[in-house]
GROMACS .gro file of C-alpha atoms in nm:
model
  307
    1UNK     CA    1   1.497  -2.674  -1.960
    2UNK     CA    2   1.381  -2.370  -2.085
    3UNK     CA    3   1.337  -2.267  -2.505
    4UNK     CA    4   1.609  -2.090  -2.673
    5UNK     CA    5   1.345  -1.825  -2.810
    6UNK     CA    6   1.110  -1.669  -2.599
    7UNK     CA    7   0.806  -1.504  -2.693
    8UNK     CA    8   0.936  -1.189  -2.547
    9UNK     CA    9   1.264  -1.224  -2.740
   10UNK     CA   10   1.119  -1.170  -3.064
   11UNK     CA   11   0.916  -0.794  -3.049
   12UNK     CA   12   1.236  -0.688  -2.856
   13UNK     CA   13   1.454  -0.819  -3.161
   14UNK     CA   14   1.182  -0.610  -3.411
   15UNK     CA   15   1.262  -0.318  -3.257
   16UNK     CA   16   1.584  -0.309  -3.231
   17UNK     CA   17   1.640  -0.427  -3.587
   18UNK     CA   18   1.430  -0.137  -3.690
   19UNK     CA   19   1.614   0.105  -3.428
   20UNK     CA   20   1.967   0.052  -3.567
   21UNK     CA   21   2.162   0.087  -3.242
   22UNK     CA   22   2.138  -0.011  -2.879
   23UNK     CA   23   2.085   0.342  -2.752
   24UNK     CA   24   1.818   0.375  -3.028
   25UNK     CA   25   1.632   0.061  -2.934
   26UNK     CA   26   1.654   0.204  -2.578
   27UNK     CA   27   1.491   0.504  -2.655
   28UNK     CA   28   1.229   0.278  -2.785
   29UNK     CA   29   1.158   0.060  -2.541
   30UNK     CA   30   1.198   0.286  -2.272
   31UNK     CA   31   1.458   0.134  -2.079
   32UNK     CA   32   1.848   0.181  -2.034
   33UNK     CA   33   2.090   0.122  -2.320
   34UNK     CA   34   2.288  -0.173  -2.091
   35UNK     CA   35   1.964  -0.349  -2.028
   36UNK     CA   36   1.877  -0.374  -2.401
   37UNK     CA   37   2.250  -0.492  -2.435
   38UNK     CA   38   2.201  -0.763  -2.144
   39UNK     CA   39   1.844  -0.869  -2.386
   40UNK     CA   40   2.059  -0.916  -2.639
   41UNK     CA   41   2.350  -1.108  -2.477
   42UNK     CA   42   2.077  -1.322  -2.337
   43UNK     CA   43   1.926  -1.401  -2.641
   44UNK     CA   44   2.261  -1.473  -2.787
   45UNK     CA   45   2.371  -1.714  -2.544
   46UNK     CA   46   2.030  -1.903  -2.557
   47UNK     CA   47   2.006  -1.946  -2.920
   48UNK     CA   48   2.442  -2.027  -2.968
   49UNK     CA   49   2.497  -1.781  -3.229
   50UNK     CA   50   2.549  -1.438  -3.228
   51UNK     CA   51   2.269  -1.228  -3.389
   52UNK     CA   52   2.438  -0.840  -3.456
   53UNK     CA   53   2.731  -0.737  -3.532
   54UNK     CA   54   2.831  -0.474  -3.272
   55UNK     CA   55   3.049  -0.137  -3.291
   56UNK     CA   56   3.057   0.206  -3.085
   57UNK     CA   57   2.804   0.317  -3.252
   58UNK     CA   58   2.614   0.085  -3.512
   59UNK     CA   59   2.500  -0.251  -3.550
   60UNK     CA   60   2.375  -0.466  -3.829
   61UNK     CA   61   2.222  -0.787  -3.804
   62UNK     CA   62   2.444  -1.108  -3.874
   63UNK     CA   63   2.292  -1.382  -4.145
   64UNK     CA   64   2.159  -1.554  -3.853
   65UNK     CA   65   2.045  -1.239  -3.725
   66UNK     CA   66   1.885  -1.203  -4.098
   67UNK     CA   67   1.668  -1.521  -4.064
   68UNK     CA   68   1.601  -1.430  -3.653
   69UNK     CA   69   1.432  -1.112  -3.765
   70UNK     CA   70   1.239  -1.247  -4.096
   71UNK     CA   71   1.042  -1.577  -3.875
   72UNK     CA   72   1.016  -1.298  -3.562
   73UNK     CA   73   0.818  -1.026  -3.777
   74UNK     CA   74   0.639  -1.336  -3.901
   75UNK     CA   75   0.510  -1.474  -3.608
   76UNK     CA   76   0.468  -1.136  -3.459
   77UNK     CA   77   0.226  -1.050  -3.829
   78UNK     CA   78   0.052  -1.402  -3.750
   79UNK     CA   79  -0.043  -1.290  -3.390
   80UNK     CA   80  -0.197  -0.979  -3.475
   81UNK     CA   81  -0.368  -1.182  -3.744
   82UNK     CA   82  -0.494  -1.439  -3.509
   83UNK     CA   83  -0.636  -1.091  -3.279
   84UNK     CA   84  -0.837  -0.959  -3.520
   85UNK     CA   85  -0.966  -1.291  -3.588
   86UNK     CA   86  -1.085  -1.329  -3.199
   87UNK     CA   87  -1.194  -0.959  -3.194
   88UNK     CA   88  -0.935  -0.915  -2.979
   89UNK     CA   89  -0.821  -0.589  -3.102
   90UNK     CA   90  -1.030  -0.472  -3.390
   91UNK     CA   91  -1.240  -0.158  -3.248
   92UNK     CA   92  -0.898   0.010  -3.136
   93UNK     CA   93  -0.609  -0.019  -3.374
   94UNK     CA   94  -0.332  -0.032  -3.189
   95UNK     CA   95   0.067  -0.143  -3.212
   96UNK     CA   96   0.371  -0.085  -3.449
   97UNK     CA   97   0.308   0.008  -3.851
   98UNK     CA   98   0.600   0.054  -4.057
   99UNK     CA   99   0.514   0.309  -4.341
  100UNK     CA  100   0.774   0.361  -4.659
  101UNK     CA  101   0.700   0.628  -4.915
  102UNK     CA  102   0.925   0.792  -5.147
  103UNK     CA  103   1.110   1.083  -5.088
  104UNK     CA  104   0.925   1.397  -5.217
  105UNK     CA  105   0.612   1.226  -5.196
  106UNK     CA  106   0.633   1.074  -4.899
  107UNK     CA  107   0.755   1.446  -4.740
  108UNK     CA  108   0.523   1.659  -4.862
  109UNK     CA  109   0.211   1.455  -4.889
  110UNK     CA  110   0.246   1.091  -4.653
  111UNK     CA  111   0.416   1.323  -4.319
  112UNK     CA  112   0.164   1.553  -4.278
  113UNK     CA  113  -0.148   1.270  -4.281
  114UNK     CA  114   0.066   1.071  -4.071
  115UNK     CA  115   0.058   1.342  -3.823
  116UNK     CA  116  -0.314   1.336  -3.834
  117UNK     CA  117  -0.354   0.990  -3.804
  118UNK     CA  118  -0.180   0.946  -3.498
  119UNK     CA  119  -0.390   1.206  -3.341
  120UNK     CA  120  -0.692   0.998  -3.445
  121UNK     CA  121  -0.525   0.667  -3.322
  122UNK     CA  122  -0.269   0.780  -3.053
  123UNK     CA  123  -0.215   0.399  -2.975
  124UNK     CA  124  -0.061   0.314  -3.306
  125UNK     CA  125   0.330   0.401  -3.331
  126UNK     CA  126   0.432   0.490  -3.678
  127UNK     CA  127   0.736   0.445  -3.819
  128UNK     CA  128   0.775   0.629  -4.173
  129UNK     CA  129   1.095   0.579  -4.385
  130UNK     CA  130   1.140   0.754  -4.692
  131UNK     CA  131   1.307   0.603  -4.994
  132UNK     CA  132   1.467   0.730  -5.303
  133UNK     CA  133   1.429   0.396  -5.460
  134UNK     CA  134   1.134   0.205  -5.289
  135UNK     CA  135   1.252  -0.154  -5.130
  136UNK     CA  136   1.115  -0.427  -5.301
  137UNK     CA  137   0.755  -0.548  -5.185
  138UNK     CA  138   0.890  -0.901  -5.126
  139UNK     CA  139   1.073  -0.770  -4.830
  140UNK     CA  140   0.954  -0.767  -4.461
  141UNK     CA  141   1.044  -0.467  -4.328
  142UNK     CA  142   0.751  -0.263  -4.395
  143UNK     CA  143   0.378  -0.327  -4.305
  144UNK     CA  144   0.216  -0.046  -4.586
  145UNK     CA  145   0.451   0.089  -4.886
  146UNK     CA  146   0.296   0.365  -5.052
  147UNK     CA  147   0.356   0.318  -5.434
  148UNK     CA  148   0.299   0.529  -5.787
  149UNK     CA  149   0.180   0.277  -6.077
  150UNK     CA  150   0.027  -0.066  -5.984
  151UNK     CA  151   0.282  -0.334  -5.815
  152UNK     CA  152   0.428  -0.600  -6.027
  153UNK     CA  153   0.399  -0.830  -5.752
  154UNK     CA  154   0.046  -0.992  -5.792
  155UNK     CA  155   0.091  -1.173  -5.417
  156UNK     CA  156   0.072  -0.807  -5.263
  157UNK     CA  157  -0.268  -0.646  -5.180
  158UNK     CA  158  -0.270  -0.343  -5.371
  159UNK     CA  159  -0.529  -0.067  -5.346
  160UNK     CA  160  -0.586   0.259  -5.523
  161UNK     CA  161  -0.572   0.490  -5.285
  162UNK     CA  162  -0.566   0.815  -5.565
  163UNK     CA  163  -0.588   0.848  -5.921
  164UNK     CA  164  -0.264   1.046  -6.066
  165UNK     CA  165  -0.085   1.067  -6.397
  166UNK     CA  166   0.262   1.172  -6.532
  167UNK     CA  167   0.243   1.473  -6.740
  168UNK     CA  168   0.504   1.648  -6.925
  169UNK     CA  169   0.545   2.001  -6.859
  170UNK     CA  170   0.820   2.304  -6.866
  171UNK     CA  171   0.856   2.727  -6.767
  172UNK     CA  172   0.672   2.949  -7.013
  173UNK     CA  173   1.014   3.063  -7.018
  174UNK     CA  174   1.185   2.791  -7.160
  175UNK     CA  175   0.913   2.759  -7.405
  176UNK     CA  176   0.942   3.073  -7.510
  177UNK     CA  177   1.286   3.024  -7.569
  178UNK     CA  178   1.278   2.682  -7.686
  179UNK     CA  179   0.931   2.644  -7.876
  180UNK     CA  180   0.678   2.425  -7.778
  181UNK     CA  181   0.693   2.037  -7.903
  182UNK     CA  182   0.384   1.945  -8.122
  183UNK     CA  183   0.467   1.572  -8.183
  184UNK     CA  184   0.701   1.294  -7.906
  185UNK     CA  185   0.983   1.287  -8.135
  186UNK     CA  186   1.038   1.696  -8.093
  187UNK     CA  187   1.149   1.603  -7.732
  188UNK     CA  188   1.474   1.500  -7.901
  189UNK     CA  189   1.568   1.809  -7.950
  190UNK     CA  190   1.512   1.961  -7.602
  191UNK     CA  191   1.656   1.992  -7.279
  192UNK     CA  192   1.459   1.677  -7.091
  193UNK     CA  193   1.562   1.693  -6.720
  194UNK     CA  194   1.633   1.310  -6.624
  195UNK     CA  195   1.519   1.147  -6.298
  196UNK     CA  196   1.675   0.847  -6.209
  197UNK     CA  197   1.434   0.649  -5.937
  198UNK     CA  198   1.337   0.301  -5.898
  199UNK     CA  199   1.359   0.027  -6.229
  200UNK     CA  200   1.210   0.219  -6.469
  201UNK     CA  201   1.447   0.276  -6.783
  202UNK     CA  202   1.601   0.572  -6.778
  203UNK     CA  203   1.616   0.844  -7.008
  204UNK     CA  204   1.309   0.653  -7.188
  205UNK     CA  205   0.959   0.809  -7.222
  206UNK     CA  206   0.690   0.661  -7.341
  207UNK     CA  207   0.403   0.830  -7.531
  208UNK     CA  208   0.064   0.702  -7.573
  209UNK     CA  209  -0.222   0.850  -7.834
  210UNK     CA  210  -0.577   0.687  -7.944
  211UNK     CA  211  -0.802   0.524  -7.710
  212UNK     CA  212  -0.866   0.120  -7.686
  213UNK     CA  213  -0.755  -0.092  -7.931
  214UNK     CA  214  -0.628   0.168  -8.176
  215UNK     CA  215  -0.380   0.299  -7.933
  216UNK     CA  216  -0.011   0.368  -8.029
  217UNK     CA  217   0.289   0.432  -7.814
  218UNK     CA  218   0.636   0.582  -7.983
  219UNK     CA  219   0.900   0.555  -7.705
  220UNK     CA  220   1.171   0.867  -7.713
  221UNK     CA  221   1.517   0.863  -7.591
  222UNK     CA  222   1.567   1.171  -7.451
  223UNK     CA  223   1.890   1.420  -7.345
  224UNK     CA  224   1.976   1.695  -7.139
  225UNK     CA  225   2.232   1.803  -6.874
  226UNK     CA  226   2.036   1.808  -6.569
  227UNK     CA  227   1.933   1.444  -6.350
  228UNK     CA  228   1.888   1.396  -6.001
  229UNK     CA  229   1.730   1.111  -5.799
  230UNK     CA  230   1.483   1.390  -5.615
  231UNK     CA  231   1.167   1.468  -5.765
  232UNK     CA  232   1.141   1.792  -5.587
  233UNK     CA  233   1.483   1.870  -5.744
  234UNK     CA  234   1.411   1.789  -6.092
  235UNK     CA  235   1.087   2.013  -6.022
  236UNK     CA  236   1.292   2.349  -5.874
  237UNK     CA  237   1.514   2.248  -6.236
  238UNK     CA  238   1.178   2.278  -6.444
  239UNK     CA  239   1.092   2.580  -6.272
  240UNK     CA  240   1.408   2.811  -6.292
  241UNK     CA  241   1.342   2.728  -6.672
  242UNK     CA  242   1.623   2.453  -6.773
  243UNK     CA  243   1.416   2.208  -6.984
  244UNK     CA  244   1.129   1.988  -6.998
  245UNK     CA  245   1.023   1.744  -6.727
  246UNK     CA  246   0.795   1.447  -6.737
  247UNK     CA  247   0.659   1.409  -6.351
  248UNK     CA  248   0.370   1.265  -6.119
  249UNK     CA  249   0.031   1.567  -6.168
  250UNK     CA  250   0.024   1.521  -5.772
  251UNK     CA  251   0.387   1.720  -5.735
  252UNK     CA  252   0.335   1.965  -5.985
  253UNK     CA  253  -0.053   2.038  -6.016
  254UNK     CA  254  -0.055   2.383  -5.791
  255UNK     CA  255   0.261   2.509  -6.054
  256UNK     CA  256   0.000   2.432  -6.340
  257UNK     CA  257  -0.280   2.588  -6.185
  258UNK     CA  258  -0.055   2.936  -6.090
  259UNK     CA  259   0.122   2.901  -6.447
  260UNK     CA  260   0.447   2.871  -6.326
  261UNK     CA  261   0.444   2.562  -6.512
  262UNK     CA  262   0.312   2.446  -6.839
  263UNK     CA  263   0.179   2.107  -6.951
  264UNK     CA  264   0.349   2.005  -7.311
  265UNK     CA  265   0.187   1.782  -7.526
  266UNK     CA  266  -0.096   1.721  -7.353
  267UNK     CA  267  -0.286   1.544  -7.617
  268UNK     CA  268   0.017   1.201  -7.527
  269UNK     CA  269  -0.051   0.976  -7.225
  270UNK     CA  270   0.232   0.892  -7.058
  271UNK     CA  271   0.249   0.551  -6.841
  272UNK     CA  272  -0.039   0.538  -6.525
  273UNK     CA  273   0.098   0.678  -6.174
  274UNK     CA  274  -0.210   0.632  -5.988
  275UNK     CA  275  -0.108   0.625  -5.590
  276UNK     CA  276  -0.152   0.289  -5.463
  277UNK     CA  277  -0.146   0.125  -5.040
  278UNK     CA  278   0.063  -0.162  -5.092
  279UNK     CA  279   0.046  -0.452  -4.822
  280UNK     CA  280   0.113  -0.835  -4.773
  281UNK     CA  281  -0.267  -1.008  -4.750
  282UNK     CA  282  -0.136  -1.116  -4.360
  283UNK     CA  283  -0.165  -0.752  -4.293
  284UNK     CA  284  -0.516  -0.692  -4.425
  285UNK     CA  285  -0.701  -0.845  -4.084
  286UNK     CA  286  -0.476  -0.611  -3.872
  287UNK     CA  287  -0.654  -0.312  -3.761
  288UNK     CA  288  -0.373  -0.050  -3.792
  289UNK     CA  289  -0.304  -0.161  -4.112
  290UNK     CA  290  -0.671  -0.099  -4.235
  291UNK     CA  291  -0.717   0.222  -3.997
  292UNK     CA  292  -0.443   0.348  -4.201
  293UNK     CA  293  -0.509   0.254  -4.542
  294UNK     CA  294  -0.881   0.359  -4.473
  295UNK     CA  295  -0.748   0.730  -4.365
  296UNK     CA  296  -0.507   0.762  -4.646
  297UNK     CA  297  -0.788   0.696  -4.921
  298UNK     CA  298  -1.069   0.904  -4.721
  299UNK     CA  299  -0.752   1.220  -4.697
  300UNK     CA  300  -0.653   1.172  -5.102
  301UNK     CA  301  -1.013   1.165  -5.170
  302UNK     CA  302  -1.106   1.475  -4.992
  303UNK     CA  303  -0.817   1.683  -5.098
  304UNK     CA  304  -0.933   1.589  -5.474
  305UNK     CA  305  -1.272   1.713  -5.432
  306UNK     CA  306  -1.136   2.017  -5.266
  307UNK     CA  307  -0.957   2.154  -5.577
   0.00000   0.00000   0.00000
């Protein structure tokens, strides 16, 4: 009698969990949408339960379909561990890496060097996803999350792939309007365009002055009648001249170097945004994984000694 699950079963199931339809997971594989649908029926009958949930034109996965595709991306992760232990793969990285950055970020900055990575490796497929609010790191579904700040989670790898901090900033227009603030608390009275992303509070800045252990941080509840959840957004706001924003130096450095924008209180450090490849430790013996994160930190570092 043969096993419920076979070994094929379970990169076919990856895929077309990440896919999102039949005819997408087709595409993928490279075969015809009523094969992947036989797979599937296949797979259904042999395990007794039904794994998606299926409509004209999207699927999701059921719970058992949930726990199917968290133990398959496992086992698949502990193969291509146990390969780069044998040497197996490790000169040519090769295979599926799933890449999530966030929106603006992950456009203008994580696109273009995935284009240039893939020329480098043309056997690695890369699948980027952008996010407004990143997913959180205890979840499977990516192999390499590209992150601002340092993770909370202390079981993921996490390395510094660029040094970056917030900074506030504005239009010499507004300011000449408005005035310049000399001290956190004159924020309160000005336009502060709001960004709601990820868990951070909003509406809350933070402030930091003095070095070491004589540092001080005043934390300002700020207003204004602009908020958006897209960085880029919030920075097209700050340029037309509607108020003050507080965002990353690696989305609005070339508007500081042309003038178009101008840093306010620059003597205040505001909470660390240093760029960071986030990965599970399974992941760090897998050669795409490494290729990547290697490339990423080589690219950052190179475009920082350019400027």
């Amino acid at each position: 009698m043969g096993s419920a699950i076979q070994p094929a079963d379970l990169g076919f199931f990856s895929v077309l969990a990440s896919a999102g339809s039949l005819s997408a997971a087709a595409r993928e594989l490279g075969i015809t949408t009523p094969a992947v649908s036989k797979h599937l029926a296949l797979m259904e009958s042999r395990v007794g339960v039904a794994l998606v949930n299926r409509t004209t034109r999207r699927m999701s996965l059921t719970p058992e379909g949930e726990v199917y595709l968290e133990h398959a991306r496992r086992i698949l992760g502990e193969i291509d561990g146990m390969e780069e232990l044998l040497g197996i793969s490790r000169s040519t990285p090769t295979g599926l890496l799933r890449v999530n950055a966030t929106l603006g970020f992950g456009r203008s900055h994580v696109a273009p060097l995935i284009s240039r990575f893939v020329r480098k490796h043309p056997k690695v497929e890369v699948q980027l996803q952008l996010s407004v609010n990143p997913p959180p790191l205890t979840e499977d579904a990516f192999d390499v999350c590209i992150r601002f700040g340092a993770p909370p989670d202390s079981r993921m790898i996490a390395r510094q792939i660029a040094p970056n901090r917030r900074l506030l900033c504005a239009s010499p227009a507004y300011l000449a309007r408005h005035g310049m603030p000399k001290v956190p608390n004159d924020l309160m009275r000005h336009n502060c365009i709001g960004i709601r992303q990820g868990e951070e509070a909003y509406g809350v800045w933070r402030l930091s002055s003095g070095r070491g252990k004589s540092v001080t941080t005043e934390a300002v509840k700020t207003r204004g009648n602009l908020t958006t959840n897209d960085g880029e957004i919030a920075v097209n706001w700050a340029l037309d001249g509607h108020g003050i924003l507080m965002r990353a130096e690696w989305d609005i450095e070339r508007y500081l170097r042309n003038g178009r924008l101008v840093q306010v209180l620059p003597q205040y450090f505001t909470p660390d945004a240093s760029i960071h490849a986030v990965y599970p430790p399974r992941h760090q013996l897998a050669a795409r994984v490494r290729a990547f994160v290697d490339f990423v930190s080589l690219s950052f570092t190179q475009q920082a000694a350019s400027k």
